[in-house]
Amino acid sequence: EIVLTQSPGTLSLSPGERATLSCRASQSVSSTYLAWYQQKPGQAPRLLIYGASSRATGIPDRFSGSGSGTDFTLTISRLEPEDFAVYYCQQYGNSLFTFGPGTKVDFK
Amino acid sequence: EVQLVQSGAEVKKPGESPKISCKGSGYSFTNYWIAWVRQMPGKGLEWMGIIYLGDSRTIYSPSFQGQVTISADKSISTAYLQWSSLKASDTAMYYCARTYCTGTSCYTKGLDYWGQGTLVTVSS
């Protein structure tokens, strides 16, 4: 089973700043199967990025994804107040889906 | 409009066998599978399994195999999650979500629509 590790656990930033979130896999992951989600308190997760770098429908272009192999990154170019949330990466491989433990982006 | 509507919150006792549901609408179920995801209080997301409504093909996470049963009724575009015997540790929010799969292109577009979640509370 592929294990995903996310860092940092918590990222404390101010609105307008750039956020860089990391997702590392225990073995190589096809970029095709790497996705990112945002979850706010009391809400279901929302798909942000699929295929490592494709934005889902309606996702602002301040969100971008990159990476390959075992290292993937979600970047929020300029944080808006509504972006403070928990972010999860997720992969599919060997007939299994796995999620990372999440990175919380909170106010500095 | 695509919607996944889940059944309401459940409060159950240990040993009970609830069945929660997830009804899809606004899209063709033949091109999508439905996944179930657990979120324990204050914790992250855990994939439990996935089912194709068209023929009920199911894949389980090893962590949940034998602990739950995922099923479907394609006539009403609904997927189900059922427990054989609840434990207190099953207290969690359970989400369903759809993922595109057709031909050789499966699971490449992430879990793009999610249900609102069903809170299952297990207490004696």
PDB file of C-alpha atoms in Angstrom:
ATOM      1  CA  GLU A   1       0.000   0.000   0.000  1.00  0.00           C
ATOM      2  CA  ILE A   2       1.302   3.431  -0.949  1.00  0.00           C
ATOM      3  CA  VAL A   3       1.569   5.765   2.046  1.00  0.00           C
ATOM      4  CA  LEU A   4       1.260   9.529   1.557  1.00  0.00           C
ATOM      5  CA  THR A   5       2.984  11.973   3.896  1.00  0.00           C
ATOM      6  CA  GLN A   6       2.069  15.657   3.930  1.00  0.00           C
ATOM      7  CA  SER A   7       4.143  18.521   5.223  1.00  0.00           C
ATOM      8  CA  PRO A   8       4.006  20.704   7.077  1.00  0.00           C
ATOM      9  CA  GLY A   9       1.264  19.552   9.407  1.00  0.00           C
ATOM     10  CA  THR A  10       0.216  23.137   9.953  1.00  0.00           C
ATOM     11  CA  LEU A  11       1.089  26.190   7.883  1.00  0.00           C
ATOM     12  CA  SER A  12       0.487  29.569   9.536  1.00  0.00           C
ATOM     13  CA  LEU A  13       0.225  32.358   7.008  1.00  0.00           C
ATOM     14  CA  SER A  14      -1.486  35.683   6.386  1.00  0.00           C
ATOM     15  CA  PRO A  15      -3.913  36.585   3.585  1.00  0.00           C
ATOM     16  CA  GLY A  16      -2.015  37.516   0.448  1.00  0.00           C
ATOM     17  CA  GLU A  17       0.896  35.213   1.196  1.00  0.00           C
ATOM     18  CA  ARG A  18       1.926  32.212  -0.879  1.00  0.00           C
ATOM     19  CA  ALA A  19       1.250  28.718   0.461  1.00  0.00           C
ATOM     20  CA  THR A  20       3.302  25.702  -0.589  1.00  0.00           C
ATOM     21  CA  LEU A  21       2.039  22.314   0.553  1.00  0.00           C
ATOM     22  CA  SER A  22       3.964  19.090   0.046  1.00  0.00           C
ATOM     23  CA  CYS A  23       2.759  15.531  -0.510  1.00  0.00           C
ATOM     24  CA  ARG A  24       5.317  12.730  -0.591  1.00  0.00           C
ATOM     25  CA  ALA A  25       4.563   9.118  -1.539  1.00  0.00           C
ATOM     26  CA  SER A  26       6.287   6.015  -0.165  1.00  0.00           C
ATOM     27  CA  GLN A  27       6.718   4.797  -3.740  1.00  0.00           C
ATOM     28  CA  SER A  28       6.264   6.282  -7.180  1.00  0.00           C
ATOM     29  CA  VAL A  29       2.743   7.423  -8.025  1.00  0.00           C
ATOM     30  CA  SER A  30       1.417   8.042 -11.502  1.00  0.00           C
ATOM     31  CA  SER A  31       0.664  11.743 -11.810  1.00  0.00           C
ATOM     32  CA  THR A  32      -2.576  10.739 -13.517  1.00  0.00           C
ATOM     33  CA  TYR A  33      -3.892   9.492 -10.194  1.00  0.00           C
ATOM     34  CA  LEU A  34      -2.836  12.278  -7.823  1.00  0.00           C
ATOM     35  CA  ALA A  35      -5.501  14.664  -6.518  1.00  0.00           C
ATOM     36  CA  TRP A  36      -5.830  17.432  -3.934  1.00  0.00           C
ATOM     37  CA  TYR A  37      -8.865  18.352  -1.815  1.00  0.00           C
ATOM     38  CA  GLN A  38      -9.828  21.222   0.434  1.00  0.00           C
ATOM     39  CA  GLN A  39     -11.969  20.720   3.513  1.00  0.00           C
ATOM     40  CA  LYS A  40     -13.437  23.447   5.690  1.00  0.00           C
ATOM     41  CA  PRO A  41     -14.933  22.769   9.140  1.00  0.00           C
ATOM     42  CA  GLY A  42     -18.344  21.146   8.943  1.00  0.00           C
ATOM     43  CA  GLN A  43     -18.156  20.673   5.188  1.00  0.00           C
ATOM     44  CA  ALA A  44     -17.470  17.812   2.825  1.00  0.00           C
ATOM     45  CA  PRO A  45     -14.134  17.838   1.024  1.00  0.00           C
ATOM     46  CA  ARG A  46     -13.942  19.651  -2.306  1.00  0.00           C
ATOM     47  CA  LEU A  47     -11.837  18.530  -5.254  1.00  0.00           C
ATOM     48  CA  LEU A  48      -9.233  21.138  -6.222  1.00  0.00           C
ATOM     49  CA  ILE A  49      -6.725  19.389  -8.452  1.00  0.00           C
ATOM     50  CA  TYR A  50      -6.715  16.078 -10.330  1.00  0.00           C
ATOM     51  CA  GLY A  51      -4.050  14.486 -12.481  1.00  0.00           C
ATOM     52  CA  ALA A  52      -1.492  16.303 -10.296  1.00  0.00           C
ATOM     53  CA  SER A  53      -1.936  19.621 -12.114  1.00  0.00           C
ATOM     54  CA  SER A  54      -5.433  19.991 -13.612  1.00  0.00           C
ATOM     55  CA  ARG A  55      -7.794  22.306 -11.800  1.00  0.00           C
ATOM     56  CA  ALA A  56     -11.286  20.988 -11.144  1.00  0.00           C
ATOM     57  CA  THR A  57     -14.301  22.867 -12.420  1.00  0.00           C
ATOM     58  CA  GLY A  58     -14.745  26.250 -10.787  1.00  0.00           C
ATOM     59  CA  ILE A  59     -11.413  26.254  -8.934  1.00  0.00           C
ATOM     60  CA  PRO A  60      -9.653  29.636  -9.044  1.00  0.00           C
ATOM     61  CA  ASP A  61      -6.332  29.826 -10.845  1.00  0.00           C
ATOM     62  CA  ARG A  62      -4.506  30.830  -7.662  1.00  0.00           C
ATOM     63  CA  PHE A  63      -4.526  27.080  -6.947  1.00  0.00           C
ATOM     64  CA  SER A  64      -1.957  25.052  -8.847  1.00  0.00           C
ATOM     65  CA  GLY A  65      -0.533  21.563  -8.595  1.00  0.00           C
ATOM     66  CA  SER A  66       2.771  20.130  -9.724  1.00  0.00           C
ATOM     67  CA  GLY A  67       5.111  17.230  -9.229  1.00  0.00           C
ATOM     68  CA  SER A  68       5.800  13.696 -10.309  1.00  0.00           C
ATOM     69  CA  GLY A  69       7.072  10.385  -9.013  1.00  0.00           C
ATOM     70  CA  THR A  70       7.054  10.619  -5.231  1.00  0.00           C
ATOM     71  CA  ASP A  71       6.926  14.400  -4.713  1.00  0.00           C
ATOM     72  CA  PHE A  72       3.906  16.572  -5.375  1.00  0.00           C
ATOM     73  CA  THR A  73       3.095  20.170  -4.458  1.00  0.00           C
ATOM     74  CA  LEU A  74      -0.058  22.243  -4.101  1.00  0.00           C
ATOM     75  CA  THR A  75       0.570  25.970  -4.350  1.00  0.00           C
ATOM     76  CA  ILE A  76      -1.846  28.746  -3.462  1.00  0.00           C
ATOM     77  CA  SER A  77      -0.334  31.832  -5.027  1.00  0.00           C
ATOM     78  CA  ARG A  78      -2.051  34.443  -2.859  1.00  0.00           C
ATOM     79  CA  LEU A  79      -4.133  33.295   0.073  1.00  0.00           C
ATOM     80  CA  GLU A  80      -7.663  34.555   0.278  1.00  0.00           C
ATOM     81  CA  PRO A  81      -9.551  34.468   3.618  1.00  0.00           C
ATOM     82  CA  GLU A  82     -11.674  31.563   2.335  1.00  0.00           C
ATOM     83  CA  ASP A  83      -8.574  29.446   1.642  1.00  0.00           C
ATOM     84  CA  PHE A  84      -7.837  28.799   5.308  1.00  0.00           C
ATOM     85  CA  ALA A  85      -8.743  25.127   5.578  1.00  0.00           C
ATOM     86  CA  VAL A  86      -7.296  21.619   5.637  1.00  0.00           C
ATOM     87  CA  TYR A  87      -5.819  20.219   2.423  1.00  0.00           C
ATOM     88  CA  TYR A  88      -5.477  16.529   1.593  1.00  0.00           C
ATOM     89  CA  CYS A  89      -3.619  14.792  -1.193  1.00  0.00           C
ATOM     90  CA  GLN A  90      -4.946  11.462  -2.489  1.00  0.00           C
ATOM     91  CA  GLN A  91      -3.628   8.824  -4.873  1.00  0.00           C
ATOM     92  CA  TYR A  92      -4.918   5.739  -6.614  1.00  0.00           C
ATOM     93  CA  GLY A  93      -2.646   2.779  -7.284  1.00  0.00           C
ATOM     94  CA  ASN A  94      -2.727  -1.032  -7.109  1.00  0.00           C
ATOM     95  CA  SER A  95      -6.536  -0.949  -6.842  1.00  0.00           C
ATOM     96  CA  LEU A  96      -6.369   1.149  -3.682  1.00  0.00           C
ATOM     97  CA  PHE A  97      -7.042   4.775  -2.897  1.00  0.00           C
ATOM     98  CA  THR A  98      -5.117   6.456  -0.108  1.00  0.00           C
ATOM     99  CA  PHE A  99      -5.253   9.920   1.441  1.00  0.00           C
ATOM    100  CA  GLY A 100      -2.492  11.861   3.091  1.00  0.00           C
ATOM    101  CA  PRO A 101      -2.955  13.021   6.703  1.00  0.00           C
ATOM    102  CA  GLY A 102      -3.643  16.614   5.667  1.00  0.00           C
ATOM    103  CA  THR A 103      -2.059  20.051   6.029  1.00  0.00           C
ATOM    104  CA  LYS A 104      -3.932  22.724   7.945  1.00  0.00           C
ATOM    105  CA  VAL A 105      -3.499  26.255   6.647  1.00  0.00           C
ATOM    106  CA  ASP A 106      -4.382  28.661   9.416  1.00  0.00           C
ATOM    107  CA  PHE A 107      -4.065  32.362  10.185  1.00  0.00           C
ATOM    108  CA  LYS A 108      -0.737  33.595  11.456  1.00  0.00           C
TER     109      LYS A 108
ATOM    110  CA  GLU B   1     -27.192  19.523 -11.407  1.00  0.00           C
ATOM    111  CA  VAL B   2     -25.069  16.695 -10.031  1.00  0.00           C
ATOM    112  CA  GLN B   3     -26.055  15.730  -6.507  1.00  0.00           C
ATOM    113  CA  LEU B   4     -25.162  12.994  -4.064  1.00  0.00           C
ATOM    114  CA  VAL B   5     -27.653  13.009  -1.216  1.00  0.00           C
ATOM    115  CA  GLN B   6     -26.919  10.905   1.832  1.00  0.00           C
ATOM    116  CA  SER B   7     -29.284   9.566   4.441  1.00  0.00           C
ATOM    117  CA  GLY B   8     -29.623  11.243   7.805  1.00  0.00           C
ATOM    118  CA  ALA B   9     -27.603  10.968  10.992  1.00  0.00           C
ATOM    119  CA  GLU B  10     -27.787   7.741  12.951  1.00  0.00           C
ATOM    120  CA  VAL B  11     -27.419   7.126  16.686  1.00  0.00           C
ATOM    121  CA  LYS B  12     -26.888   3.440  17.310  1.00  0.00           C
ATOM    122  CA  LYS B  13     -25.817   1.016  20.009  1.00  0.00           C
ATOM    123  CA  PRO B  14     -22.837  -1.302  19.760  1.00  0.00           C
ATOM    124  CA  GLY B  15     -23.732  -4.461  17.889  1.00  0.00           C
ATOM    125  CA  GLU B  16     -26.408  -2.868  15.726  1.00  0.00           C
ATOM    126  CA  SER B  17     -26.322  -3.112  11.911  1.00  0.00           C
ATOM    127  CA  PRO B  18     -27.266   0.184  10.286  1.00  0.00           C
ATOM    128  CA  LYS B  19     -27.311   0.795   6.556  1.00  0.00           C
ATOM    129  CA  ILE B  20     -26.718   4.286   5.223  1.00  0.00           C
ATOM    130  CA  SER B  21     -27.372   5.416   1.697  1.00  0.00           C
ATOM    131  CA  CYS B  22     -26.108   7.743  -1.009  1.00  0.00           C
ATOM    132  CA  LYS B  23     -28.436   8.643  -3.877  1.00  0.00           C
ATOM    133  CA  GLY B  24     -27.023  10.135  -7.048  1.00  0.00           C
ATOM    134  CA  SER B  25     -28.839  12.359  -9.501  1.00  0.00           C
ATOM    135  CA  GLY B  26     -28.090  14.678 -12.396  1.00  0.00           C
ATOM    136  CA  TYR B  27     -25.579  12.417 -14.131  1.00  0.00           C
ATOM    137  CA  SER B  28     -25.223   9.075 -15.862  1.00  0.00           C
ATOM    138  CA  PHE B  29     -24.218   6.525 -13.238  1.00  0.00           C
ATOM    139  CA  THR B  30     -22.867   4.198 -15.921  1.00  0.00           C
ATOM    140  CA  ASN B  31     -19.702   6.342 -16.154  1.00  0.00           C
ATOM    141  CA  TYR B  32     -18.994   6.689 -12.439  1.00  0.00           C
ATOM    142  CA  TRP B  33     -18.129   4.658  -9.397  1.00  0.00           C
ATOM    143  CA  ILE B  34     -19.119   5.652  -5.859  1.00  0.00           C
ATOM    144  CA  ALA B  35     -16.541   5.662  -3.085  1.00  0.00           C
ATOM    145  CA  TRP B  36     -17.133   5.670   0.660  1.00  0.00           C
ATOM    146  CA  VAL B  37     -14.812   7.698   2.886  1.00  0.00           C
ATOM    147  CA  ARG B  38     -14.639   7.725   6.687  1.00  0.00           C
ATOM    148  CA  GLN B  39     -13.667  10.694   8.812  1.00  0.00           C
ATOM    149  CA  MET B  40     -13.377  10.038  12.525  1.00  0.00           C
ATOM    150  CA  PRO B  41     -13.851  13.019  14.862  1.00  0.00           C
ATOM    151  CA  GLY B  42     -11.015  15.504  14.400  1.00  0.00           C
ATOM    152  CA  LYS B  43      -9.151  13.167  12.058  1.00  0.00           C
ATOM    153  CA  GLY B  44      -8.338  12.816   8.367  1.00  0.00           C
ATOM    154  CA  LEU B  45      -9.980  11.048   5.442  1.00  0.00           C
ATOM    155  CA  GLU B  46      -9.877   7.272   5.025  1.00  0.00           C
ATOM    156  CA  TRP B  47     -10.964   5.469   1.865  1.00  0.00           C
ATOM    157  CA  MET B  48     -13.196   2.497   2.685  1.00  0.00           C
ATOM    158  CA  GLY B  49     -14.130   1.085  -0.689  1.00  0.00           C
ATOM    159  CA  ILE B  50     -15.737   1.744  -4.028  1.00  0.00           C
ATOM    160  CA  ILE B  51     -18.633   0.342  -6.046  1.00  0.00           C
ATOM    161  CA  TYR B  52     -19.883   0.490  -9.609  1.00  0.00           C
ATOM    162  CA  LEU B  53     -23.648   0.943  -9.604  1.00  0.00           C
ATOM    163  CA  GLY B  54     -24.023  -0.687 -13.012  1.00  0.00           C
ATOM    164  CA  ASP B  55     -23.092  -4.192 -11.859  1.00  0.00           C
ATOM    165  CA  SER B  56     -22.182  -3.763  -8.161  1.00  0.00           C
ATOM    166  CA  ARG B  57     -18.508  -4.563  -8.692  1.00  0.00           C
ATOM    167  CA  THR B  58     -16.828  -3.599  -5.421  1.00  0.00           C
ATOM    168  CA  ILE B  59     -13.285  -3.005  -4.215  1.00  0.00           C
ATOM    169  CA  TYR B  60     -12.580  -2.704  -0.497  1.00  0.00           C
ATOM    170  CA  SER B  61      -9.729  -1.136   1.376  1.00  0.00           C
ATOM    171  CA  PRO B  62      -7.894  -3.898   3.281  1.00  0.00           C
ATOM    172  CA  SER B  63      -8.518  -1.851   6.437  1.00  0.00           C
ATOM    173  CA  PHE B  64     -12.288  -2.170   6.014  1.00  0.00           C
ATOM    174  CA  GLN B  65     -12.639  -5.537   4.259  1.00  0.00           C
ATOM    175  CA  GLY B  66     -14.926  -7.729   6.355  1.00  0.00           C
ATOM    176  CA  GLN B  67     -15.922  -4.803   8.587  1.00  0.00           C
ATOM    177  CA  VAL B  68     -18.482  -3.238   6.261  1.00  0.00           C
ATOM    178  CA  THR B  69     -20.498  -4.157   3.199  1.00  0.00           C
ATOM    179  CA  ILE B  70     -20.871  -1.824   0.238  1.00  0.00           C
ATOM    180  CA  SER B  71     -23.808  -2.477  -2.058  1.00  0.00           C
ATOM    181  CA  ALA B  72     -25.941  -0.704  -4.632  1.00  0.00           C
ATOM    182  CA  ASP B  73     -29.375  -0.587  -6.244  1.00  0.00           C
ATOM    183  CA  LYS B  74     -28.925   0.739  -9.747  1.00  0.00           C
ATOM    184  CA  SER B  75     -32.676   1.063 -10.287  1.00  0.00           C
ATOM    185  CA  ILE B  76     -32.676   3.981  -7.846  1.00  0.00           C
ATOM    186  CA  SER B  77     -29.060   5.153  -8.404  1.00  0.00           C
ATOM    187  CA  THR B  78     -28.212   4.484  -4.772  1.00  0.00           C
ATOM    188  CA  ALA B  79     -25.155   3.103  -3.030  1.00  0.00           C
ATOM    189  CA  TYR B  80     -25.193   1.725   0.519  1.00  0.00           C
ATOM    190  CA  LEU B  81     -22.782   1.208   3.375  1.00  0.00           C
ATOM    191  CA  GLN B  82     -23.706  -1.332   6.018  1.00  0.00           C
ATOM    192  CA  TRP B  83     -22.135  -2.687   9.169  1.00  0.00           C
ATOM    193  CA  SER B  84     -22.593  -6.206  10.507  1.00  0.00           C
ATOM    194  CA  SER B  85     -21.935  -5.190  14.112  1.00  0.00           C
ATOM    195  CA  LEU B  86     -21.123  -1.641  15.119  1.00  0.00           C
ATOM    196  CA  LYS B  87     -18.386  -0.748  17.576  1.00  0.00           C
ATOM    197  CA  ALA B  88     -17.897   2.504  19.449  1.00  0.00           C
ATOM    198  CA  SER B  89     -14.853   3.139  17.267  1.00  0.00           C
ATOM    199  CA  ASP B  90     -17.144   3.317  14.210  1.00  0.00           C
ATOM    200  CA  THR B  91     -18.352   6.717  15.394  1.00  0.00           C
ATOM    201  CA  ALA B  92     -17.512   8.987  12.475  1.00  0.00           C
ATOM    202  CA  MET B  93     -18.746  11.031   9.559  1.00  0.00           C
ATOM    203  CA  TYR B  94     -19.155   8.929   6.436  1.00  0.00           C
ATOM    204  CA  TYR B  95     -19.034  10.495   2.992  1.00  0.00           C
ATOM    205  CA  CYS B  96     -19.828   9.137  -0.423  1.00  0.00           C
ATOM    206  CA  ALA B  97     -18.181  10.601  -3.498  1.00  0.00           C
ATOM    207  CA  ARG B  98     -18.213   9.798  -7.184  1.00  0.00           C
ATOM    208  CA  THR B  99     -15.267   9.182  -9.478  1.00  0.00           C
ATOM    209  CA  TYR B 100     -15.210   8.878 -13.247  1.00  0.00           C
ATOM    210  CA  CYS B 101     -14.448   5.494 -14.740  1.00  0.00           C
ATOM    211  CA  THR B 102     -15.127   4.293 -18.241  1.00  0.00           C
ATOM    212  CA  GLY B 103     -13.157   2.057 -20.568  1.00  0.00           C
ATOM    213  CA  THR B 104      -9.468   2.545 -19.965  1.00  0.00           C
ATOM    214  CA  SER B 105      -9.835   5.826 -18.092  1.00  0.00           C
ATOM    215  CA  CYS B 106     -10.595   5.193 -14.475  1.00  0.00           C
ATOM    216  CA  TYR B 107     -10.130   7.285 -11.345  1.00  0.00           C
ATOM    217  CA  THR B 108      -8.119   9.894 -13.214  1.00  0.00           C
ATOM    218  CA  LYS B 109     -10.392  12.817 -12.388  1.00  0.00           C
ATOM    219  CA  GLY B 110     -10.438  12.473  -8.605  1.00  0.00           C
ATOM    220  CA  LEU B 111     -13.511  12.363  -6.393  1.00  0.00           C
ATOM    221  CA  ASP B 112     -15.322  15.266  -7.986  1.00  0.00           C
ATOM    222  CA  TYR B 113     -18.690  15.368  -6.204  1.00  0.00           C
ATOM    223  CA  TRP B 114     -19.302  14.514  -2.579  1.00  0.00           C
ATOM    224  CA  GLY B 115     -22.359  13.837  -0.512  1.00  0.00           C
ATOM    225  CA  GLN B 116     -23.070  15.994   2.524  1.00  0.00           C
ATOM    226  CA  GLY B 117     -21.971  13.246   4.898  1.00  0.00           C
ATOM    227  CA  THR B 118     -23.796  10.970   7.329  1.00  0.00           C
ATOM    228  CA  LEU B 119     -22.808  11.137  10.995  1.00  0.00           C
ATOM    229  CA  VAL B 120     -22.940   7.754  12.688  1.00  0.00           C
ATOM    230  CA  THR B 121     -22.711   7.885  16.472  1.00  0.00           C
ATOM    231  CA  VAL B 122     -22.274   4.649  18.389  1.00  0.00           C
ATOM    232  CA  SER B 123     -23.009   4.806  22.086  1.00  0.00           C
ATOM    233  CA  SER B 124     -24.329   2.407  24.654  1.00  0.00           C
TER     234      SER B 124
END
